[in-house]
Amino acid sequence: MKRGRTVALLGAALGFAAAMCSPAIQADETTPTRVGQDAVCTRCHDESETKPILAMYQTPHGVTADGRTPSCQSCHGASAGHVAGDTEGKGRPAPDVIFGSKHTPAGYQPSDPLVQTEACLTCHKEGLRTHWSGSQHQLGDVVCSNCHTVHAANDPMLVKILQPEVCFGCHKEQRAQTKHISTHPLDAGKMACSDCHNPHGSSGPKLLVKNTVTETCLTCHAEKRGPFLWEHQPVNEDCTNCHTPHGSNISALLKSRPPFLCDECHDGPHNSQAPYGTAVGGIQGGGALAGGSPNSNAVGRACMNCHVMVHGSNSPTGAFLHH
Ligand code: HEC
Ligand code: HEC
Ligand code: HEC
Ligand code: HEC
Ligand code: HEC
Ligand code: HEC
Ligand code: HEC
Ligand code: HEC
Ligand code: HEC
Ligand code: HEC
């Protein structure tokens, strides 16, 4: 990707240089270069636009030397009527494809979502977009340009620190969650939503990059993957039995605070509310089994005062009591 960008910038620089030094290329619509092809539109849509149209030449879509690079018309359609102008006294007809969800400043209606996405998918059907059709975003009429900004030098989708803000525009709940005390380092720009989600569609639930929540988590937290001598069943089942992915006010992204977290599944003698009784192996604390003071459950690391390796352990002494 780095290499692609360098090439793109070079290409853009060359493209601009060519356009400036040689007015012939800029004006000639038959020139078989990107800049030449685009002149059909850029003779009107130039640097004077309020939105930065020509900044596209500084993106991968501006690599003029690459034969696969789209021209204005690959995306917006031939737009013959629009180019011809107001021939019927009803105003200039819209270009064939208008992107986005809102009317343009000129009052043109956005094209049907399927028309908009097809204009991009002609070149981008493969790879990450294999599951686009039928995905939550496709069914919700979200279009490529709701997320991507193709006319700007920096598409926020491809810049980790900028990406979440665009998603938050529609996903307010996740914005609130990521401001909690314990979160993934999204605000720091070390991660982005797309480290866990493929917003284009996925074969797993909730647009996750892998087929299950746990597989998604293990792409980075591989040390939590078993098999362990002493497994903790809910860890193998689903990390979200105990964690929440976006943010929590309890540290380590926990859904609730131990011992209450543990109590949700462990009743009887292992519940923190159990009356204390005989000590196990002389160990003080815990419920009835561990015996003694109930405080070991409530203080410090609660149940983890003793059950240190909550994700499972290989200790020969059993039941993830030790490192
Ligand atoms: C003869 C001049 C002319 C040509 C050539 C032309 N346009 Fe336009 N275009 C306009 C005008 C005038 C508008 C009205 C909005 C404005 O003021 O920019 C417009 C509006 C648009 C809009 C909506 C923008 C908005 O802000 O509402 C798009 C998209 C667009 N043109 C794309 C194209 C494309 C793609 C081409 C080449 C196929 C093209 N235009 C060729 C004059 C032209
Ligand atoms: C890769 C596809 C693609 C290409 C190539 C492309 N456009 Fe666009 N154009 C879009 C999308 C998508 C939008 C919606 C705004 C955005 O994403 O930046 C847009 C918006 C516009 C607008 C409206 C400005 C706005 O933000 O509402 C104009 C005018 C325009 N394009 C003209 C052109 C011209 C002129 C060219 C050729 C130099 C061109 N486009 C090349 C996809 C493309
Ligand atoms: C005519 C073919 C074509 C069309 C149409 C097209 N693209 Fe592209 N796109 C390319 C090429 C070629 C590249 C640069 C090489 C690559 O990354 O595969 C590219 C690159 C990109 C990238 C950047 C990839 C990167 O790694 O930096 C994004 C994002 C993108 N396109 C989105 C879109 C969107 C959104 C549309 C529709 C509005 C669209 N494209 C329409 C051919 C096209
Ligand atoms: C909900 C937001 C969203 C929508 C909608 C969306 N994208 Fe993306 N796109 C992203 C994000 C985020 C990335 C960065 C992915 C990554 O880094 O793994 C991306 C990356 C890309 C790339 C570059 C990476 C690659 O696959 O080579 C292309 C090309 C692309 N998108 C095309 C499209 C097209 C075409 C559409 C419409 C059919 C579309 N996107 C719709 C968010 C979106
Ligand atoms: C234009 C609004 C919009 C933007 C921008 C947007 N989304 Fe969405 N998103 C939706 C809609 C609509 C749905 C489908 C309805 C729903 O589940 O809320 C959806 C669904 C989802 C889902 C699946 C929810 C489920 O229940 O299966 C995830 C995950 C998601 N979006 C993540 C993202 C990410 C990550 C980004 C940014 C890269 C993003 N979205 C950008 C509108 C948007
Ligand atoms: C560490 C991985 C991870 C990151 C990073 C992440 N998510 Fe998620 N997201 C998940 C998991 C796992 C789920 C499904 C379980 C759940 O809802 O708690 C999910 C669910 C969702 C849902 C659906 C919620 C629902 O109620 O169904 C949306 C929307 C969403 N994420 C948006 C985002 C956005 C936007 C970002 C970036 C700000 C983001 N996510 C970052 C892992 C992640
Ligand atoms: C793309 C890599 C990546 C993925 C995927 C990922 N994480 Fe993380 N996780 C991180 C990073 C980076 C940190 C921060 C580590 C640090 O600060 O030392 C972290 C921290 C954590 C923490 C500790 C938080 C704290 O406040 O101490 C927990 C718990 C966690 N992740 C659980 C999960 C779960 C559950 C999933 C799956 C839904 C998941 N992670 C997916 C990279 C990832
Ligand atoms: C039974 C509840 C439970 C389940 C299920 C669970 N965790 Fe944890 N996790 C915890 C607790 C409790 C802590 C805090 C541990 C501590 O303070 O020593 C924690 C801490 C973490 C941490 C940060 C500290 C560290 O040990 O690195 C990460 C990362 C983490 N968990 C990832 C995961 C992943 C990935 C999964 C799924 C494979 C998972 N957890 C499943 C309870 C659980
Ligand atoms: C989502 C439910 C769930 C949660 C939450 C949970 N556990 Fe468990 N735990 C289980 C299940 C199921 C087993 C296996 C059956 C059994 O022994 O009861 C288990 C087994 C155990 C074992 C015995 C392991 C063995 O090898 O025999 C210990 C110790 C344990 N859990 C401690 C904890 C602690 C400490 C917490 C809180 C940090 C916790 N559990 C949270 C469901 C849960
Ligand atoms: C003071 C230490 C201590 C504390 C605190 C403690 N335990 Fe234990 N726990 C033990 C010991 C010792 C055993 C017996 C281990 C064995 O038999 O291998 C045990 C056994 C268990 C077992 C059953 C393991 C099996 O093999 O059947 C579970 C489940 C369990 N504890 C859950 C909890 C929960 C939940 C908490 C917090 C509410 C907790 N423990 C607090 C020491 C403690």
PDB file of C-alpha atoms in Angstrom, residues 229-230 283 306 309 313-323:
ATOM      1  CA  LEU A 229      -4.572 -28.679  30.456  1.00  0.00           C
ATOM      2  CA  TRP A 230      -7.227 -26.848  32.489  1.00  0.00           C
ATOM      3  CA  ILE A 283      -6.726 -22.009  51.819  1.00  0.00           C
ATOM      4  CA  CYS A 306      -6.654 -17.626  43.833  1.00  0.00           C
ATOM      5  CA  MET A 309      -5.229 -17.954  35.154  1.00  0.00           C
ATOM      6  CA  SER A 313      -3.761 -22.926  32.502  1.00  0.00           C
ATOM      7  CA  ASN A 314      -1.299 -25.725  32.060  1.00  0.00           C
ATOM      8  CA  SER A 315      -0.348 -25.859  35.723  1.00  0.00           C
ATOM      9  CA  PRO A 316      -0.158 -29.418  37.044  1.00  0.00           C
ATOM     10  CA  THR A 317      -1.716 -28.233  40.337  1.00  0.00           C
ATOM     11  CA  GLY A 318      -5.136 -27.913  38.711  1.00  0.00           C
ATOM     12  CA  ALA A 319      -8.098 -25.597  38.163  1.00  0.00           C
ATOM     13  CA  PHE A 320      -6.036 -22.583  37.009  1.00  0.00           C
ATOM     14  CA  LEU A 321      -4.980 -21.709  40.527  1.00  0.00           C
ATOM     15  CA  HIS A 322      -1.423 -20.899  39.565  1.00  0.00           C
ATOM     16  CA  HIS A 323       0.642 -19.392  36.786  1.00  0.00           C
TER      17      HIS A 323
END
